[in-house]
CSV table of C-alpha atoms in Angstrom, one decimal:
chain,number,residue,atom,x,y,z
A,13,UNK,CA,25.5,-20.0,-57.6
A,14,UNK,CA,24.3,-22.4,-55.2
A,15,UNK,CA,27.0,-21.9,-52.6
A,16,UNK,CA,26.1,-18.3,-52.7
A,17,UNK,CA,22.6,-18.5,-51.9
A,18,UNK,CA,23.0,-21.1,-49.4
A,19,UNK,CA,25.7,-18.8,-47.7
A,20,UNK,CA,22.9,-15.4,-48.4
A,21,UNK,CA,20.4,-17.9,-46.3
A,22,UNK,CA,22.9,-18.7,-43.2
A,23,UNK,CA,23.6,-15.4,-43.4
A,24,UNK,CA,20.0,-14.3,-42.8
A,25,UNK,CA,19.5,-16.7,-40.2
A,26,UNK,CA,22.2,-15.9,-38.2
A,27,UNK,CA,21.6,-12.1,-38.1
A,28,UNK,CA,17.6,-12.7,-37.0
A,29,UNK,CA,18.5,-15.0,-34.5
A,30,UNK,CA,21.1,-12.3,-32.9
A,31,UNK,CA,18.7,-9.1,-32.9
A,32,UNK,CA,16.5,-10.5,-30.0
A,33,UNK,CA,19.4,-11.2,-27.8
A,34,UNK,CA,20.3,-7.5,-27.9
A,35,UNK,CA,16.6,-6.6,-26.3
A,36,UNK,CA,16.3,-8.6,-23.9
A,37,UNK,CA,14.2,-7.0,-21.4
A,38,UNK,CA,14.9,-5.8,-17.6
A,39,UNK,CA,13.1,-4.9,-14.5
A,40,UNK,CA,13.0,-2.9,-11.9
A,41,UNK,CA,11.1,-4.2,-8.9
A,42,UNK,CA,9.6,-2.0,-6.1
A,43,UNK,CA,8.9,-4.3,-2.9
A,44,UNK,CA,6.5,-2.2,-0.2
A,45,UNK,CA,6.2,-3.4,3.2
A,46,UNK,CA,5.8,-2.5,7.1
A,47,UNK,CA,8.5,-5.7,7.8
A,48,UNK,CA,7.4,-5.3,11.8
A,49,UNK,CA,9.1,-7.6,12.2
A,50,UNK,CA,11.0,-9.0,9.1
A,51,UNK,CA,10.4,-12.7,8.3
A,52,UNK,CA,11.9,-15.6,6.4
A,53,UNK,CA,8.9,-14.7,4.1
A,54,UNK,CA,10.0,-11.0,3.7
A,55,UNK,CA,13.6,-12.3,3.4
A,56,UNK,CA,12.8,-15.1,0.7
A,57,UNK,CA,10.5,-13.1,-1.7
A,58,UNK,CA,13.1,-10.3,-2.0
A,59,UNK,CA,15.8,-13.2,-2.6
A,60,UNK,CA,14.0,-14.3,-5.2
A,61,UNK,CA,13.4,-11.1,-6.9
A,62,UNK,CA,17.3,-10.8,-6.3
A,63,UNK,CA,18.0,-13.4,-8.1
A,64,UNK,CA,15.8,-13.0,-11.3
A,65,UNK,CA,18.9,-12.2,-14.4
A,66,UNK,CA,16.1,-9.9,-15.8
A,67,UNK,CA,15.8,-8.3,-12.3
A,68,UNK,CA,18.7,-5.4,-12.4
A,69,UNK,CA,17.2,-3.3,-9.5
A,70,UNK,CA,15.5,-4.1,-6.3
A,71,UNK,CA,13.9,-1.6,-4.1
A,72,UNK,CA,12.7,-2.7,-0.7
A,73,UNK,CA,10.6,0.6,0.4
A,74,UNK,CA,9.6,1.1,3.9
A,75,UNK,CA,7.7,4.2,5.6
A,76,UNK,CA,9.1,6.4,7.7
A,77,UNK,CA,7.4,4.8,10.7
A,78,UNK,CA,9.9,2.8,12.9
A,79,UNK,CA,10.5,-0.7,12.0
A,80,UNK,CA,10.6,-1.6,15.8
A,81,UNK,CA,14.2,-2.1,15.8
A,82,UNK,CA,14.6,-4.8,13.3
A,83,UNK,CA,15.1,-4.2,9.5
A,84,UNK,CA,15.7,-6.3,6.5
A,85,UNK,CA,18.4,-4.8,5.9
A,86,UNK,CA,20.6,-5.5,9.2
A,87,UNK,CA,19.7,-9.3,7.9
A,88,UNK,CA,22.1,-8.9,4.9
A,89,UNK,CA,23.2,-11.7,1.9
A,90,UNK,CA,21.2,-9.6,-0.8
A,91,UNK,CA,23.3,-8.4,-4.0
A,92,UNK,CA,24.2,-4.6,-4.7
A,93,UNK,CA,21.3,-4.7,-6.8
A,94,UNK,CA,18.8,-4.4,-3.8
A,95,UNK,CA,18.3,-1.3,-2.3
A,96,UNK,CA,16.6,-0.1,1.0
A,97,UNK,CA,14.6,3.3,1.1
A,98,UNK,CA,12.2,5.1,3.3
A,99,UNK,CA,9.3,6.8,1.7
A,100,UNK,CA,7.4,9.9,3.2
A,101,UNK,CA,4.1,8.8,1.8
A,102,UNK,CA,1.1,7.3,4.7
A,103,UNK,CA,1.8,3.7,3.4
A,104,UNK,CA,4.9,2.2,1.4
A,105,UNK,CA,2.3,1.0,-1.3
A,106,UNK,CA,2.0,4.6,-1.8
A,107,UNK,CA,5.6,5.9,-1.9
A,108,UNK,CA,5.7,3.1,-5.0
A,109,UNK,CA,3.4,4.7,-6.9
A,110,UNK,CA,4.6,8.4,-6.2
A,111,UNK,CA,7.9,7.0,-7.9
A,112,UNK,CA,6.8,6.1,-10.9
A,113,UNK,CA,5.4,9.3,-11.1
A,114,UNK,CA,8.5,11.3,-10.7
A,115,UNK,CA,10.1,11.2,-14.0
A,116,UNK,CA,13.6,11.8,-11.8
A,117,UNK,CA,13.6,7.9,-10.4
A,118,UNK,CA,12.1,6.4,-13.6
A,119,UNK,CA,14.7,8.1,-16.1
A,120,UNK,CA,17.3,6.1,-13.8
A,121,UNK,CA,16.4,3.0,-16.0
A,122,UNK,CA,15.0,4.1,-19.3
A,123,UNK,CA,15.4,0.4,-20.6
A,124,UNK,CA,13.3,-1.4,-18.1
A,125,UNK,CA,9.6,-1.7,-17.2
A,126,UNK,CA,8.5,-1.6,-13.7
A,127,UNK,CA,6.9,-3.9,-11.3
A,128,UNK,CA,5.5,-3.9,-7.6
A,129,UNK,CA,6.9,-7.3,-6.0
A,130,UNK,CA,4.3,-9.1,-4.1
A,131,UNK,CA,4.3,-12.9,-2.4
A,132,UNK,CA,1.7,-14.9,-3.7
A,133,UNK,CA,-0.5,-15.8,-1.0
A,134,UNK,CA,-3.8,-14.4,-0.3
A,135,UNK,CA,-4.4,-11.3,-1.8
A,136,UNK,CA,-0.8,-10.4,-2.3
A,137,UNK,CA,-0.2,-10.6,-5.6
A,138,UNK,CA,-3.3,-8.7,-6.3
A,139,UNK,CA,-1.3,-5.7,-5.8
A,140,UNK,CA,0.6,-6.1,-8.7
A,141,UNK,CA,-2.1,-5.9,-10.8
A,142,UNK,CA,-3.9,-3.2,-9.1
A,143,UNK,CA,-0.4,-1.1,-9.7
A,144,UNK,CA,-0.8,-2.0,-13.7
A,145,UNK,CA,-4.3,-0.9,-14.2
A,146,UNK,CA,-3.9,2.1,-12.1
A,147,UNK,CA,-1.5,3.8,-14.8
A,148,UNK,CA,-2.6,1.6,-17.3
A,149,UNK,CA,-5.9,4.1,-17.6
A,150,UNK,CA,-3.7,7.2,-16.4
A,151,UNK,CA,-1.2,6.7,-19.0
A,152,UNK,CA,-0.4,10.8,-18.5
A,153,UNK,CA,0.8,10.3,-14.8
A,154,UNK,CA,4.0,8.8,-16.2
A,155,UNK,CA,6.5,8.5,-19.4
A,156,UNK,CA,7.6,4.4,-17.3
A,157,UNK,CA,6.6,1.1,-18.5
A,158,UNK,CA,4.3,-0.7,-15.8
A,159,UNK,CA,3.8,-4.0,-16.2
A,160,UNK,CA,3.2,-7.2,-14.1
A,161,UNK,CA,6.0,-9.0,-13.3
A,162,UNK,CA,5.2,-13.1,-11.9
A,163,UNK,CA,5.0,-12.9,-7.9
A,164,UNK,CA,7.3,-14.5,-5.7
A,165,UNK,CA,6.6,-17.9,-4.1
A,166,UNK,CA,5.9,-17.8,-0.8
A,167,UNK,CA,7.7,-19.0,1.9
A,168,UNK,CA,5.3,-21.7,4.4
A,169,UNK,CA,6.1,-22.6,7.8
A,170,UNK,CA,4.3,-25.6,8.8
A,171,UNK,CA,2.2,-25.5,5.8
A,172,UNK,CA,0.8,-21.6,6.6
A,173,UNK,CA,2.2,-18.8,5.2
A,174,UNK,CA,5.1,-16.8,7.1
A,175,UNK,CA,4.0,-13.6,8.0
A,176,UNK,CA,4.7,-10.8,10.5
A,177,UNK,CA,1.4,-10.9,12.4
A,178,UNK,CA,2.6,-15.2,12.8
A,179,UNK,CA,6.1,-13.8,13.9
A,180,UNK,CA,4.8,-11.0,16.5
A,181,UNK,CA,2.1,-13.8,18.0
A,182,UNK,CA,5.0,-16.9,18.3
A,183,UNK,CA,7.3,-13.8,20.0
A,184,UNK,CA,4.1,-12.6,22.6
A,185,UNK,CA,3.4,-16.2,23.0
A,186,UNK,CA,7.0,-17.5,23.8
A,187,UNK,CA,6.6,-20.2,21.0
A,188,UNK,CA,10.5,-20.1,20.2
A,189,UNK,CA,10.1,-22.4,18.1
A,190,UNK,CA,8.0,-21.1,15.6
A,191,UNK,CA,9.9,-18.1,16.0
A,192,UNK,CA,13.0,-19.3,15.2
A,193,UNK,CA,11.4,-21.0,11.8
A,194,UNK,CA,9.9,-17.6,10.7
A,195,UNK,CA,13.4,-15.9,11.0
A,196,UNK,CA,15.4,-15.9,7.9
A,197,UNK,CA,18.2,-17.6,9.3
A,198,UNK,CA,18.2,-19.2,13.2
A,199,UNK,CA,21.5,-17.3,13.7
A,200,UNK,CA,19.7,-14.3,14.2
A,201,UNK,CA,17.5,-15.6,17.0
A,202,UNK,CA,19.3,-14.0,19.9
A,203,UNK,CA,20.0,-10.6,18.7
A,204,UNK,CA,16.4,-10.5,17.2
A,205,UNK,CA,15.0,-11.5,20.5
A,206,UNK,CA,16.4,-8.7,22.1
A,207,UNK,CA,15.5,-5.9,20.1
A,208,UNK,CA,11.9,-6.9,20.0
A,209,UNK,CA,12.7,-7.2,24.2
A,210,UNK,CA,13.5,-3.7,24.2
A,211,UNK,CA,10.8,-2.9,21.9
A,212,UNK,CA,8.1,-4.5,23.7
């Protein structure tokens, strides 16, 4: 009799312990951004997000203003999971929350919850938040799960957060080498350069 109740317990244990495994929970992240130009900062936040095992889909989303010559996407080494896409929408803040209000793109992941991606400097990571509450009191606008996933760390050069405005100053400037710091990866200094050149 004893055997058989200590086997009904390890039994029990083992079957509890199993069931939260199965429902582990996944994300889709939804990155806005002009990118003009695209930085080390840009670069590393999406990385991150990239590499988050809950993460199964990135979206970097863009508007359809051009990105003077330079995109994110021409700087490659993300996964298939990150995506590139151009919204119609006045700002790429606003193409994100037109998507989670077309049940067409949500229904593409009915298991996960969504999330804006944001650095955590400044005001960045306010967003995120801004995004929840917003259909958090419109619950009608969309059938999706909106939550707040943790910003990405951001990326400091010389102690002050990369940015594009830092990037497009160093360039008018001719501080090369603060450019070359705020770029993802030096590499890409020369082909870089002359885009913005032509740009400019």
């Amino acid at each position: 009799n004893e055997g058989n109740v200590s086997y009904g317990k390890l039994l029990e244990s083992f079957v509890f312990e199993e069931s939260p495994l199965e429902k582990k929970k996944q994300y889709v992240i939804m990155v806005p951004g002009g990118f003009k130009p695209p930085t080390g900062g840009h670069y590393s936040m999406i990385k991150q997000y990239d590499e988050k095992s809950d993460v199964i889909k990135v979206f970097v989303v863009t508007g359809p203003k051009a990105r003077e010559g330079v995109t994110l996407e021409q700087y490659g080494g993300f996964s298939d999971k990150v995506e590139f896409i151009t919204g119609d929408e006045p700002t790429p803040i606003h193409t994100c929350y037109e998507l989670i209000k077309n049940p067409k793109f949500t229904s593409q992941f009915p298991d996960a919850s969504f999330s804006i991606g944001a650095g955590d400097k400044d005001n960045d990571s306010k967003r995120i938040k801004q995004f929840v509450d917003y259909f958090d009191q419109r619950p009608e606008l969309t059938n999706a799960s909106v939550v707040a996933y943790p910003a990405a760390k951001t990326l400091e050069v010389g102690g002050i957060p990369a940015s594009a405005s830092r990037m497009r100053k160093a360039f008018k400037e001719n501080d090369w080498e603060t450019f070359k710091k705020l770029l993802p990866n030096e590499a890409l200094y020369d082909n870089v350069v002359k885009i913005l050149s032509k740009g400019g």
